[in-house]
Structure formats: C-alpha cells, structure tokens
Amino acid sequence: MMNLETGTVELVVREMRWEADGVIAVRLEDQGGAALPDWQPGAHIDIHLGKGIVRQYSLCGDADDKTAYRIAVLRDPSTRGGSKYVHESLRPGHVVSVSEPRNNFELLSSPKYVFIAGGIGITPMLPMIAQAERSGAEWELHYGGRSRDTMAFVDALRAYGDRVSVVSEDREGVLDLDALLGESRPDTLVYTCGPEGLLAAVEERGGGWADETIRLERFKPKTRAENEEEPAEKPISVHCESSGTTVEVAPGEAILDALETAGVDVPNSCREGMCGSCETRVLRGVPDHRDYVLSSAEQDSGETMMICVSRAKTDELVLDL
C-alpha cells in the first residue's frame, strides 16, 4: 500500500539474477501481492537503500506486468553507495521503500525510432522497444559496450534479429554515430541513454536534427569542462505563495536547501537536477534552468523548475509552495 505521506511503497526483493558481468537484475513485488502503480516506458523509480541512500533506476521490465518492477544495476567502482549496496548487501527477501514511477524520458509517438544505448543505458530501452514493436513503428537499436560479457540482455535482444546491432569495443570498436546521425531522418525520434561520453557525442553528431527529435537520459550530471567557468550567481529572494514563507538564497546555495532550512518540506531525491522529484511551479519570476529533466521548450516556458539546482535570472521568484 502506498504511504501517502512519503509517496513510497514497501516492496520485497523477490529475485536477483545476473544479466551480465557486473550487472544484476532485481525483481520487486508488493509483499501482499497487490498490483503496483502503472508506469510507461522511460519511467524510473527511487529506491531507499538505507543510511540516507536514495537512488534512481530505470524500469526495464514489462510495463503491462502489474505484479512487479524490474531494475538492473551496474557494479560501479566509482559508486557513491547505491551500486555497492545493491551488489553487496541487498538480497532476496529484503524489503525496500520505493517511490511511484516518474517519467522524464517519455516515449513519444512516432512512426520511426532510433534507439542508442551505451552499457547500462540499455535498461530504459527494453520497454521502449517492446512498445514500439506493439505500435507497429519502425525501429532500430544500436547497443554499445566494453565487451559482450559486460552487456546485459544481449541474449533477449537476439529475438529482434537484425533490427538490433550490438557493438562491443573489444570486437568491433565503437558505435558509428556519424553514420547513424550524420543526416537527419524524417518522422524519426532518437532515444539515447548511457555514459556522458556517448551522450555528448550524440548531441554533437545530431546537431543538424530538428529540435526535440534527439532525446537523452543522463545517469549523472554533465562534467564541467576545465575551461568552463562557474555560472555567476547573485543573491535571490524566493517567496512561497501558499505558505507565505520567504527565504533569501545566497550565491552557491540551492533553493531547495534554503527552503528546507526555513522548514518548507519539498519532495526531493537526487538533488542533482536529474530525477524530477522537486519540480515546482513558478508563479512569478524567470528561472535560470540548470536541470537535465525539462526539455528546451519546457525550460523556455518558465512554468516549472527543479529547485535543487536551478536558480533565477530575476531578483525574486514566487513559487507554488
């Protein structure tokens, strides 16, 4: 049953199985067998792993299966705790708190798709491919990784035949993004998920495509280039319309942090502009968007913002809080 106060449900780890070298899949079910909240391809869930660790994982199972959620977790040596916990401590029978699914990577309707996945970025692509298949759309998947042994779900993908191209660096090299994205294609959407190097390359090669036709999901924030300066910041005033609370946010301080200090409770998870849980409606003022969730059109509208990382171009913001 969903805890309305926290927005989470207690799920039991029903099964864990290796899908590749360093990648383990986890099946989560309701303890009493109740149906789980609906989700659509591209959705992720937050999992509370204890000791304050909350991590986001893409759902990679069957969206029509209401009995379980499936995620797959890479054993990442640079982990901040989530990957290590899943691989070393989480076991079948354990109970974890899980958020309702959120979708910042929605699969929009299109007659044609190009899916590009790098490493563990294959996870959101699996239900996307299944939906594209059901809809009768034309699609192709280009899946790159270090080696076949480290690439999850390759065996399952063989059922799709030559619509799937698997490219491992130790055998074939890297994905040929120039061939894939050098010329834009009509009536085609591109979905990409994977490490930052892949995403940056896709953005660069796809520069000639129409706006919003190349859609990305990041696992981590962009790394600032060595010669890239930190954005200039000034103090801003943030007023919460509903509660009447006003806070002064100092340069270098997150709006979310300032609000929490003042006793304003805002749902949040990643605190990096990645998950969308702190999205807040803007009533007045102009946001300075620094998130990785909103599309360029959504950012331009200024209707909402992610207050964990974004600031303001105006001296004051009025939020629907």
PDB file of C-alpha atoms in Angstrom:
ATOM      1  CA  MET A   1       0.000   0.000   0.000  1.00  0.00           C
ATOM      2  CA  MET A   2       1.265   3.469  -0.895  1.00  0.00           C
ATOM      3  CA  ASN A   3       2.328   5.650   2.025  1.00  0.00           C
ATOM      4  CA  LEU A   4       0.660   8.950   1.113  1.00  0.00           C
ATOM      5  CA  GLU A   5       2.909  10.958   3.420  1.00  0.00           C
ATOM      6  CA  THR A   6       6.176   9.734   1.904  1.00  0.00           C
ATOM      7  CA  GLY A   7       4.903   8.742  -1.541  1.00  0.00           C
ATOM      8  CA  THR A   8       6.563   5.338  -1.234  1.00  0.00           C
ATOM      9  CA  VAL A   9       5.504   1.722  -1.089  1.00  0.00           C
ATOM     10  CA  GLU A  10       7.268  -1.135   0.708  1.00  0.00           C
ATOM     11  CA  LEU A  11       8.314  -3.787  -1.799  1.00  0.00           C
ATOM     12  CA  VAL A  12      10.064  -7.073  -1.264  1.00  0.00           C
ATOM     13  CA  VAL A  13      13.050  -8.215  -3.308  1.00  0.00           C
ATOM     14  CA  ARG A  14      11.647 -11.361  -4.892  1.00  0.00           C
ATOM     15  CA  GLU A  15      14.518 -12.294  -7.198  1.00  0.00           C
ATOM     16  CA  MET A  16      18.046 -11.215  -8.130  1.00  0.00           C
ATOM     17  CA  ARG A  17      19.857 -12.597 -11.150  1.00  0.00           C
ATOM     18  CA  TRP A  18      22.984 -11.816 -13.124  1.00  0.00           C
ATOM     19  CA  GLU A  19      22.316 -10.363 -16.579  1.00  0.00           C
ATOM     20  CA  ALA A  20      25.987  -9.711 -17.449  1.00  0.00           C
ATOM     21  CA  ASP A  21      29.369  -9.419 -15.800  1.00  0.00           C
ATOM     22  CA  GLY A  22      28.794  -6.703 -13.195  1.00  0.00           C
ATOM     23  CA  VAL A  23      25.072  -6.226 -13.920  1.00  0.00           C
ATOM     24  CA  ILE A  24      22.424  -7.664 -11.634  1.00  0.00           C
ATOM     25  CA  ALA A  25      18.651  -7.507 -12.218  1.00  0.00           C
ATOM     26  CA  VAL A  26      16.311  -7.085  -9.257  1.00  0.00           C
ATOM     27  CA  ARG A  27      12.625  -8.017  -9.252  1.00  0.00           C
ATOM     28  CA  LEU A  28      10.494  -6.137  -6.715  1.00  0.00           C
ATOM     29  CA  GLU A  29       6.961  -7.124  -5.696  1.00  0.00           C
ATOM     30  CA  ASP A  30       4.312  -5.968  -3.242  1.00  0.00           C
ATOM     31  CA  GLN A  31       4.540  -8.020  -0.056  1.00  0.00           C
ATOM     32  CA  GLY A  32       0.842  -8.876  -0.183  1.00  0.00           C
ATOM     33  CA  GLY A  33       0.686  -9.443  -3.924  1.00  0.00           C
ATOM     34  CA  ALA A  34      -1.187  -6.194  -4.692  1.00  0.00           C
ATOM     35  CA  ALA A  35      -0.940  -4.601  -8.118  1.00  0.00           C
ATOM     36  CA  LEU A  36       1.737  -1.925  -8.417  1.00  0.00           C
ATOM     37  CA  PRO A  37       1.192   1.614  -9.764  1.00  0.00           C
ATOM     38  CA  ASP A  38       1.173   1.857 -13.557  1.00  0.00           C
ATOM     39  CA  TRP A  39       4.205   3.042 -15.486  1.00  0.00           C
ATOM     40  CA  GLN A  40       5.178   3.722 -19.069  1.00  0.00           C
ATOM     41  CA  PRO A  41       8.457   3.081 -20.927  1.00  0.00           C
ATOM     42  CA  GLY A  42      11.149   5.532 -19.872  1.00  0.00           C
ATOM     43  CA  ALA A  43       9.999   5.656 -16.238  1.00  0.00           C
ATOM     44  CA  HIS A  44      12.268   5.258 -13.233  1.00  0.00           C
ATOM     45  CA  ILE A  45      11.764   4.632  -9.540  1.00  0.00           C
ATOM     46  CA  ASP A  46      13.589   5.917  -6.468  1.00  0.00           C
ATOM     47  CA  ILE A  47      14.749   3.182  -4.116  1.00  0.00           C
ATOM     48  CA  HIS A  48      15.600   3.962  -0.486  1.00  0.00           C
ATOM     49  CA  LEU A  49      18.524   1.737   0.397  1.00  0.00           C
ATOM     50  CA  GLY A  50      19.088   2.759   3.999  1.00  0.00           C
ATOM     51  CA  LYS A  51      21.512   5.199   5.662  1.00  0.00           C
ATOM     52  CA  GLY A  52      20.016   8.022   3.616  1.00  0.00           C
ATOM     53  CA  ILE A  53      20.912   6.433   0.269  1.00  0.00           C
ATOM     54  CA  VAL A  54      18.266   7.095  -2.396  1.00  0.00           C
ATOM     55  CA  ARG A  55      18.989   6.108  -5.968  1.00  0.00           C
ATOM     56  CA  GLN A  56      17.065   6.254  -9.238  1.00  0.00           C
ATOM     57  CA  TYR A  57      16.850   3.211 -11.505  1.00  0.00           C
ATOM     58  CA  SER A  58      15.111   2.847 -14.853  1.00  0.00           C
ATOM     59  CA  LEU A  59      12.347   0.275 -15.038  1.00  0.00           C
ATOM     60  CA  CYS A  60      13.352  -2.371 -17.557  1.00  0.00           C
ATOM     61  CA  GLY A  61      10.594  -4.961 -17.218  1.00  0.00           C
ATOM     62  CA  ASP A  62       7.208  -5.389 -18.856  1.00  0.00           C
ATOM     63  CA  ALA A  63       5.033  -2.288 -18.421  1.00  0.00           C
ATOM     64  CA  ASP A  64       1.932  -4.497 -18.649  1.00  0.00           C
ATOM     65  CA  ASP A  65       3.073  -6.611 -15.694  1.00  0.00           C
ATOM     66  CA  LYS A  66       1.394  -5.044 -12.642  1.00  0.00           C
ATOM     67  CA  THR A  67       2.820  -7.632 -10.243  1.00  0.00           C
ATOM     68  CA  ALA A  68       6.444  -6.470 -10.248  1.00  0.00           C
ATOM     69  CA  TYR A  69       9.031  -3.843 -11.096  1.00  0.00           C
ATOM     70  CA  ARG A  70      12.370  -4.865 -12.584  1.00  0.00           C
ATOM     71  CA  ILE A  71      15.575  -2.839 -12.498  1.00  0.00           C
ATOM     72  CA  ALA A  72      19.160  -3.675 -13.424  1.00  0.00           C
ATOM     73  CA  VAL A  73      22.116  -2.259 -11.517  1.00  0.00           C
ATOM     74  CA  LEU A  74      25.710  -1.947 -12.686  1.00  0.00           C
ATOM     75  CA  ARG A  75      28.506  -2.629 -10.227  1.00  0.00           C
ATOM     76  CA  ASP A  76      30.169   0.787 -10.498  1.00  0.00           C
ATOM     77  CA  PRO A  77      33.615   1.153  -8.892  1.00  0.00           C
ATOM     78  CA  SER A  78      33.022   4.915  -8.561  1.00  0.00           C
ATOM     79  CA  THR A  79      29.746   4.325  -6.707  1.00  0.00           C
ATOM     80  CA  ARG A  80      28.588   6.719  -4.007  1.00  0.00           C
ATOM     81  CA  GLY A  81      26.954   3.816  -2.196  1.00  0.00           C
ATOM     82  CA  GLY A  82      23.897   2.701  -4.173  1.00  0.00           C
ATOM     83  CA  SER A  83      25.561   0.260  -6.542  1.00  0.00           C
ATOM     84  CA  LYS A  84      27.752  -1.153  -3.785  1.00  0.00           C
ATOM     85  CA  TYR A  85      24.735  -1.663  -1.527  1.00  0.00           C
ATOM     86  CA  VAL A  86      22.688  -3.454  -4.190  1.00  0.00           C
ATOM     87  CA  HIS A  87      25.524  -5.774  -5.151  1.00  0.00           C
ATOM     88  CA  GLU A  88      26.935  -6.481  -1.702  1.00  0.00           C
ATOM     89  CA  SER A  89      24.044  -6.123   0.736  1.00  0.00           C
ATOM     90  CA  LEU A  90      20.649  -6.343  -0.946  1.00  0.00           C
ATOM     91  CA  ARG A  91      19.282  -9.873  -1.090  1.00  0.00           C
ATOM     92  CA  PRO A  92      16.002 -11.689  -1.916  1.00  0.00           C
ATOM     93  CA  GLY A  93      13.555 -11.268   0.937  1.00  0.00           C
ATOM     94  CA  HIS A  94      14.758  -7.796   1.874  1.00  0.00           C
ATOM     95  CA  VAL A  95      12.139  -5.018   1.943  1.00  0.00           C
ATOM     96  CA  VAL A  96      12.850  -1.574   0.481  1.00  0.00           C
ATOM     97  CA  SER A  97      10.873   1.659   0.144  1.00  0.00           C
ATOM     98  CA  VAL A  98      10.167   2.539  -3.484  1.00  0.00           C
ATOM     99  CA  SER A  99       8.650   5.686  -4.958  1.00  0.00           C
ATOM    100  CA  GLU A 100       5.882   5.763  -7.509  1.00  0.00           C
ATOM    101  CA  PRO A 101       7.328   5.668 -11.044  1.00  0.00           C
ATOM    102  CA  ARG A 102       8.217   9.023 -12.598  1.00  0.00           C
ATOM    103  CA  ASN A 103       8.852   9.536 -16.278  1.00  0.00           C
ATOM    104  CA  ASN A 104      11.267  12.184 -17.538  1.00  0.00           C
ATOM    105  CA  PHE A 105      12.132  10.138 -20.634  1.00  0.00           C
ATOM    106  CA  GLU A 106       8.713   9.524 -22.132  1.00  0.00           C
ATOM    107  CA  LEU A 107       8.485   7.575 -25.369  1.00  0.00           C
ATOM    108  CA  LEU A 108       6.573   9.903 -27.657  1.00  0.00           C
ATOM    109  CA  SER A 109       4.507   8.544 -30.522  1.00  0.00           C
ATOM    110  CA  SER A 110       6.455   8.313 -33.790  1.00  0.00           C
ATOM    111  CA  PRO A 111       6.411   6.147 -36.916  1.00  0.00           C
ATOM    112  CA  LYS A 112      10.180   5.574 -36.626  1.00  0.00           C
ATOM    113  CA  TYR A 113      12.704   5.329 -33.802  1.00  0.00           C
ATOM    114  CA  VAL A 114      16.462   5.056 -33.469  1.00  0.00           C
ATOM    115  CA  PHE A 115      17.482   3.753 -30.039  1.00  0.00           C
ATOM    116  CA  ILE A 116      21.119   4.224 -28.989  1.00  0.00           C
ATOM    117  CA  ALA A 117      22.282   2.629 -25.736  1.00  0.00           C
ATOM    118  CA  GLY A 118      25.640   2.543 -24.018  1.00  0.00           C
ATOM    119  CA  GLY A 119      26.317  -0.022 -21.293  1.00  0.00           C
ATOM    120  CA  ILE A 120      23.698   0.019 -18.535  1.00  0.00           C
ATOM    121  CA  GLY A 121      21.831   2.611 -20.628  1.00  0.00           C
ATOM    122  CA  ILE A 122      20.120  -0.352 -22.262  1.00  0.00           C
ATOM    123  CA  THR A 123      17.677  -0.566 -19.337  1.00  0.00           C
ATOM    124  CA  PRO A 124      15.085   2.077 -20.362  1.00  0.00           C
ATOM    125  CA  MET A 125      15.345   0.942 -23.978  1.00  0.00           C
ATOM    126  CA  LEU A 126      13.904  -2.533 -23.332  1.00  0.00           C
ATOM    127  CA  PRO A 127      10.313  -1.441 -22.596  1.00  0.00           C
ATOM    128  CA  MET A 128      10.595   1.264 -25.264  1.00  0.00           C
ATOM    129  CA  ILE A 129      11.410  -1.341 -27.887  1.00  0.00           C
ATOM    130  CA  ALA A 130       8.518  -3.504 -26.720  1.00  0.00           C
ATOM    131  CA  GLN A 131       6.118  -0.562 -27.062  1.00  0.00           C
ATOM    132  CA  ALA A 132       7.486   0.411 -30.471  1.00  0.00           C
ATOM    133  CA  GLU A 133       7.021  -3.185 -31.560  1.00  0.00           C
ATOM    134  CA  ARG A 134       3.419  -3.251 -30.344  1.00  0.00           C
ATOM    135  CA  SER A 135       2.623   0.036 -32.075  1.00  0.00           C
ATOM    136  CA  GLY A 136       3.927  -1.186 -35.422  1.00  0.00           C
ATOM    137  CA  ALA A 137       6.582   1.527 -35.633  1.00  0.00           C
ATOM    138  CA  GLU A 138       9.834   1.053 -37.484  1.00  0.00           C
ATOM    139  CA  TRP A 139      12.754   0.926 -35.077  1.00  0.00           C
ATOM    140  CA  GLU A 140      16.395   0.012 -34.730  1.00  0.00           C
ATOM    141  CA  LEU A 141      18.643  -0.397 -31.683  1.00  0.00           C
ATOM    142  CA  HIS A 142      22.370   0.318 -31.631  1.00  0.00           C
ATOM    143  CA  TYR A 143      23.868  -1.006 -28.399  1.00  0.00           C
ATOM    144  CA  GLY A 144      27.490  -0.381 -27.465  1.00  0.00           C
ATOM    145  CA  GLY A 145      29.603  -1.591 -24.563  1.00  0.00           C
ATOM    146  CA  ARG A 146      33.101  -2.502 -23.472  1.00  0.00           C
ATOM    147  CA  SER A 147      32.699  -6.244 -24.124  1.00  0.00           C
ATOM    148  CA  ARG A 148      29.918  -8.745 -24.751  1.00  0.00           C
ATOM    149  CA  ASP A 149      30.383 -10.167 -21.253  1.00  0.00           C
ATOM    150  CA  THR A 150      29.510  -6.793 -19.694  1.00  0.00           C
ATOM    151  CA  MET A 151      26.482  -6.048 -21.899  1.00  0.00           C
ATOM    152  CA  ALA A 152      23.192  -7.000 -20.250  1.00  0.00           C
ATOM    153  CA  PHE A 153      20.168  -8.514 -22.004  1.00  0.00           C
ATOM    154  CA  VAL A 154      22.030  -9.324 -25.230  1.00  0.00           C
ATOM    155  CA  ASP A 155      20.508 -12.811 -25.364  1.00  0.00           C
ATOM    156  CA  ALA A 156      16.952 -11.469 -25.046  1.00  0.00           C
ATOM    157  CA  LEU A 157      17.594  -8.887 -27.756  1.00  0.00           C
ATOM    158  CA  ARG A 158      18.544 -11.590 -30.273  1.00  0.00           C
ATOM    159  CA  ALA A 159      14.822 -12.277 -30.746  1.00  0.00           C
ATOM    160  CA  TYR A 160      14.565  -8.996 -32.679  1.00  0.00           C
ATOM    161  CA  GLY A 161      17.033 -10.096 -35.340  1.00  0.00           C
ATOM    162  CA  ASP A 162      18.871  -7.559 -37.457  1.00  0.00           C
ATOM    163  CA  ARG A 163      16.972  -4.606 -36.002  1.00  0.00           C
ATOM    164  CA  VAL A 164      19.450  -4.840 -33.125  1.00  0.00           C
ATOM    165  CA  SER A 165      23.124  -4.014 -33.659  1.00  0.00           C
ATOM    166  CA  VAL A 166      25.436  -4.977 -30.792  1.00  0.00           C
ATOM    167  CA  VAL A 167      28.860  -3.310 -30.929  1.00  0.00           C
ATOM    168  CA  SER A 168      31.492  -4.155 -28.307  1.00  0.00           C
ATOM    169  CA  GLU A 169      34.714  -2.184 -28.157  1.00  0.00           C
ATOM    170  CA  ASP A 170      36.872  -5.285 -27.791  1.00  0.00           C
ATOM    171  CA  ARG A 171      35.484  -6.766 -31.024  1.00  0.00           C
ATOM    172  CA  GLU A 172      34.006  -4.124 -33.324  1.00  0.00           C
ATOM    173  CA  GLY A 173      35.136  -0.802 -31.838  1.00  0.00           C
ATOM    174  CA  VAL A 174      32.659   1.953 -31.025  1.00  0.00           C
ATOM    175  CA  LEU A 175      29.243   2.883 -32.378  1.00  0.00           C
ATOM    176  CA  ASP A 176      29.423   4.730 -35.712  1.00  0.00           C
ATOM    177  CA  LEU A 177      27.452   7.807 -34.704  1.00  0.00           C
ATOM    178  CA  ASP A 178      28.427   9.677 -37.866  1.00  0.00           C
ATOM    179  CA  ALA A 179      26.635   7.064 -39.944  1.00  0.00           C
ATOM    180  CA  LEU A 180      23.658   6.976 -37.598  1.00  0.00           C
ATOM    181  CA  LEU A 181      23.174  10.693 -37.057  1.00  0.00           C
ATOM    182  CA  GLY A 182      25.143  12.458 -39.790  1.00  0.00           C
ATOM    183  CA  GLU A 183      21.944  13.174 -41.712  1.00  0.00           C
ATOM    184  CA  SER A 184      18.591  13.816 -40.068  1.00  0.00           C
ATOM    185  CA  ARG A 185      15.770  11.440 -40.914  1.00  0.00           C
ATOM    186  CA  PRO A 186      12.153  12.472 -41.407  1.00  0.00           C
ATOM    187  CA  ASP A 187       9.497  11.276 -38.943  1.00  0.00           C
ATOM    188  CA  THR A 188      12.155   9.777 -36.663  1.00  0.00           C
ATOM    189  CA  LEU A 189      12.871  10.194 -32.956  1.00  0.00           C
ATOM    190  CA  VAL A 190      16.221   9.270 -31.428  1.00  0.00           C
ATOM    191  CA  TYR A 191      16.381   7.995 -27.837  1.00  0.00           C
ATOM    192  CA  THR A 192      19.774   7.713 -26.163  1.00  0.00           C
ATOM    193  CA  CYS A 193      20.876   6.605 -22.715  1.00  0.00           C
ATOM    194  CA  GLY A 194      24.333   5.790 -21.454  1.00  0.00           C
ATOM    195  CA  PRO A 195      27.566   7.323 -20.174  1.00  0.00           C
ATOM    196  CA  GLU A 196      28.244  11.030 -20.597  1.00  0.00           C
ATOM    197  CA  GLY A 197      30.784  10.488 -23.384  1.00  0.00           C
ATOM    198  CA  LEU A 198      28.146   8.806 -25.531  1.00  0.00           C
ATOM    199  CA  LEU A 199      25.509  11.438 -24.794  1.00  0.00           C
ATOM    200  CA  ALA A 200      27.865  14.301 -25.600  1.00  0.00           C
ATOM    201  CA  ALA A 201      28.815  12.618 -28.873  1.00  0.00           C
ATOM    202  CA  VAL A 202      25.158  12.077 -29.802  1.00  0.00           C
ATOM    203  CA  GLU A 203      24.385  15.730 -29.079  1.00  0.00           C
ATOM    204  CA  GLU A 204      27.299  16.801 -31.254  1.00  0.00           C
ATOM    205  CA  ARG A 205      26.573  14.456 -34.174  1.00  0.00           C
ATOM    206  CA  GLY A 206      22.854  15.204 -34.021  1.00  0.00           C
ATOM    207  CA  GLY A 207      23.254  18.957 -34.191  1.00  0.00           C
ATOM    208  CA  GLY A 208      21.548  19.059 -37.583  1.00  0.00           C
ATOM    209  CA  TRP A 209      18.409  17.276 -36.413  1.00  0.00           C
ATOM    210  CA  ALA A 210      15.219  19.188 -35.637  1.00  0.00           C
ATOM    211  CA  ASP A 211      14.649  20.381 -32.066  1.00  0.00           C
ATOM    212  CA  GLU A 212      13.310  17.753 -29.669  1.00  0.00           C
ATOM    213  CA  THR A 213      13.921  14.852 -32.069  1.00  0.00           C
ATOM    214  CA  ILE A 214      17.012  13.683 -30.155  1.00  0.00           C
ATOM    215  CA  ARG A 215      16.094  12.821 -26.588  1.00  0.00           C
ATOM    216  CA  LEU A 216      18.604  11.906 -23.885  1.00  0.00           C
ATOM    217  CA  GLU A 217      18.563  10.497 -20.383  1.00  0.00           C
ATOM    218  CA  ARG A 218      21.568  11.007 -18.137  1.00  0.00           C
ATOM    219  CA  PHE A 219      22.613   8.910 -15.164  1.00  0.00           C
ATOM    220  CA  LYS A 220      24.942  11.628 -13.861  1.00  0.00           C
ATOM    221  CA  PRO A 221      25.203  15.421 -14.267  1.00  0.00           C
ATOM    222  CA  LYS A 222      27.410  16.765 -17.027  1.00  0.00           C
ATOM    223  CA  THR A 223      31.033  17.236 -16.071  1.00  0.00           C
ATOM    224  CA  ARG A 224      32.092  20.862 -16.358  1.00  0.00           C
ATOM    225  CA  ALA A 225      34.959  21.391 -18.797  1.00  0.00           C
ATOM    226  CA  GLU A 226      38.243  22.619 -17.319  1.00  0.00           C
ATOM    227  CA  ASN A 227      37.973  25.947 -19.152  1.00  0.00           C
ATOM    228  CA  GLU A 228      34.275  26.385 -18.392  1.00  0.00           C
ATOM    229  CA  GLU A 229      33.576  28.951 -15.704  1.00  0.00           C
ATOM    230  CA  GLU A 230      31.036  28.507 -12.949  1.00  0.00           C
ATOM    231  CA  PRO A 231      27.872  30.497 -13.732  1.00  0.00           C
ATOM    232  CA  ALA A 232      27.810  33.856 -11.982  1.00  0.00           C
ATOM    233  CA  GLU A 233      25.351  33.946  -9.125  1.00  0.00           C
ATOM    234  CA  LYS A 234      23.714  36.681  -7.103  1.00  0.00           C
ATOM    235  CA  PRO A 235      21.504  36.536  -4.017  1.00  0.00           C
ATOM    236  CA  ILE A 236      17.852  35.879  -4.816  1.00  0.00           C
ATOM    237  CA  SER A 237      14.634  36.097  -2.849  1.00  0.00           C
ATOM    238  CA  VAL A 238      12.233  33.149  -3.041  1.00  0.00           C
ATOM    239  CA  HIS A 239       8.672  33.537  -1.826  1.00  0.00           C
ATOM    240  CA  CYS A 240       6.369  30.578  -1.272  1.00  0.00           C
ATOM    241  CA  GLU A 241       2.849  31.685  -2.186  1.00  0.00           C
ATOM    242  CA  SER A 242       0.878  29.079  -0.244  1.00  0.00           C
ATOM    243  CA  SER A 243       2.869  29.005   2.989  1.00  0.00           C
ATOM    244  CA  GLY A 244       3.823  32.686   2.967  1.00  0.00           C
ATOM    245  CA  THR A 245       7.462  31.807   3.641  1.00  0.00           C
ATOM    246  CA  THR A 246      10.176  33.963   2.080  1.00  0.00           C
ATOM    247  CA  VAL A 247      13.845  32.945   2.038  1.00  0.00           C
ATOM    248  CA  GLU A 248      16.984  34.682   0.895  1.00  0.00           C
ATOM    249  CA  VAL A 249      19.151  32.340  -1.144  1.00  0.00           C
ATOM    250  CA  ALA A 250      22.852  33.127  -1.110  1.00  0.00           C
ATOM    251  CA  PRO A 251      25.202  32.627  -4.077  1.00  0.00           C
ATOM    252  CA  GLY A 252      26.217  28.982  -4.223  1.00  0.00           C
ATOM    253  CA  GLU A 253      23.242  27.907  -2.120  1.00  0.00           C
ATOM    254  CA  ALA A 254      20.483  25.717  -3.532  1.00  0.00           C
ATOM    255  CA  ILE A 255      16.924  26.999  -3.358  1.00  0.00           C
ATOM    256  CA  LEU A 256      15.922  23.583  -2.001  1.00  0.00           C
ATOM    257  CA  ASP A 257      18.469  23.836   0.829  1.00  0.00           C
ATOM    258  CA  ALA A 258      17.307  27.327   1.794  1.00  0.00           C
ATOM    259  CA  LEU A 259      13.670  26.230   1.851  1.00  0.00           C
ATOM    260  CA  GLU A 260      14.426  23.153   3.944  1.00  0.00           C
ATOM    261  CA  THR A 261      16.319  25.282   6.450  1.00  0.00           C
ATOM    262  CA  ALA A 262      13.224  27.503   6.707  1.00  0.00           C
ATOM    263  CA  GLY A 263      11.024  24.481   7.366  1.00  0.00           C
ATOM    264  CA  VAL A 264       9.444  24.174   3.921  1.00  0.00           C
ATOM    265  CA  ASP A 265       9.198  20.492   3.026  1.00  0.00           C
ATOM    266  CA  VAL A 266       9.647  19.792  -0.688  1.00  0.00           C
ATOM    267  CA  PRO A 267       9.751  16.245  -2.164  1.00  0.00           C
ATOM    268  CA  ASN A 268      13.230  15.545  -3.499  1.00  0.00           C
ATOM    269  CA  SER A 269      15.596  12.725  -4.241  1.00  0.00           C
ATOM    270  CA  CYS A 270      18.715  13.146  -6.373  1.00  0.00           C
ATOM    271  CA  ARG A 271      19.467  16.839  -5.612  1.00  0.00           C
ATOM    272  CA  GLU A 272      21.344  16.969  -8.927  1.00  0.00           C
ATOM    273  CA  GLY A 273      18.624  18.033 -11.367  1.00  0.00           C
ATOM    274  CA  MET A 274      18.265  14.502 -12.686  1.00  0.00           C
ATOM    275  CA  CYS A 275      15.144  12.861 -11.262  1.00  0.00           C
ATOM    276  CA  GLY A 276      12.362  15.465 -11.441  1.00  0.00           C
ATOM    277  CA  SER A 277      11.044  14.882  -7.926  1.00  0.00           C
ATOM    278  CA  CYS A 278      11.483  18.526  -6.825  1.00  0.00           C
ATOM    279  CA  GLU A 279       9.780  20.049  -9.873  1.00  0.00           C
ATOM    280  CA  THR A 280       7.949  23.164  -8.675  1.00  0.00           C
ATOM    281  CA  ARG A 281       5.508  25.504 -10.397  1.00  0.00           C
ATOM    282  CA  VAL A 282       6.777  29.062 -10.904  1.00  0.00           C
ATOM    283  CA  LEU A 283       4.166  31.775 -10.378  1.00  0.00           C
ATOM    284  CA  ARG A 284       6.366  34.835 -10.964  1.00  0.00           C
ATOM    285  CA  GLY A 285       9.967  35.437 -11.921  1.00  0.00           C
ATOM    286  CA  VAL A 286      12.267  33.887 -14.509  1.00  0.00           C
ATOM    287  CA  PRO A 287      14.073  30.644 -13.644  1.00  0.00           C
ATOM    288  CA  ASP A 288      17.704  30.007 -14.540  1.00  0.00           C
ATOM    289  CA  HIS A 289      17.377  26.346 -15.506  1.00  0.00           C
ATOM    290  CA  ARG A 290      20.273  24.012 -14.750  1.00  0.00           C
ATOM    291  CA  ASP A 291      18.481  20.669 -14.736  1.00  0.00           C
ATOM    292  CA  TYR A 292      18.626  17.667 -17.067  1.00  0.00           C
ATOM    293  CA  VAL A 293      14.909  16.877 -16.956  1.00  0.00           C
ATOM    294  CA  LEU A 294      12.958  19.621 -18.717  1.00  0.00           C
ATOM    295  CA  SER A 295      13.087  19.918 -22.475  1.00  0.00           C
ATOM    296  CA  SER A 296      14.307  23.181 -24.002  1.00  0.00           C
ATOM    297  CA  ALA A 297      10.696  24.113 -24.770  1.00  0.00           C
ATOM    298  CA  GLU A 298       9.654  23.404 -21.169  1.00  0.00           C
ATOM    299  CA  GLN A 299      12.557  25.460 -19.878  1.00  0.00           C
ATOM    300  CA  ASP A 300      11.699  28.328 -22.191  1.00  0.00           C
ATOM    301  CA  SER A 301       8.131  28.364 -20.899  1.00  0.00           C
ATOM    302  CA  GLY A 302       9.368  29.015 -17.348  1.00  0.00           C
ATOM    303  CA  GLU A 303       6.303  27.313 -15.884  1.00  0.00           C
ATOM    304  CA  THR A 304       8.206  24.917 -13.636  1.00  0.00           C
ATOM    305  CA  MET A 305      11.750  24.427 -12.364  1.00  0.00           C
ATOM    306  CA  MET A 306      13.909  21.957 -10.458  1.00  0.00           C
ATOM    307  CA  ILE A 307      14.739  23.833  -7.291  1.00  0.00           C
ATOM    308  CA  CYS A 308      17.580  21.517  -6.281  1.00  0.00           C
ATOM    309  CA  VAL A 309      19.932  23.003  -8.901  1.00  0.00           C
ATOM    310  CA  SER A 310      18.217  25.843 -10.778  1.00  0.00           C
ATOM    311  CA  ARG A 311      18.273  29.467  -9.670  1.00  0.00           C
ATOM    312  CA  ALA A 312      16.761  32.690 -11.053  1.00  0.00           C
ATOM    313  CA  LYS A 313      17.511  35.310 -13.675  1.00  0.00           C
ATOM    314  CA  THR A 314      15.334  37.743 -11.758  1.00  0.00           C
ATOM    315  CA  ASP A 315      15.924  39.052  -8.242  1.00  0.00           C
ATOM    316  CA  GLU A 316      12.819  37.281  -6.963  1.00  0.00           C
ATOM    317  CA  LEU A 317      10.956  34.056  -7.597  1.00  0.00           C
ATOM    318  CA  VAL A 318       7.442  33.251  -6.433  1.00  0.00           C
ATOM    319  CA  LEU A 319       6.819  29.520  -6.179  1.00  0.00           C
ATOM    320  CA  ASP A 320       3.667  27.470  -5.738  1.00  0.00           C
ATOM    321  CA  LEU A 321       4.681  26.116  -2.341  1.00  0.00           C
TER     322      LEU A 321
END
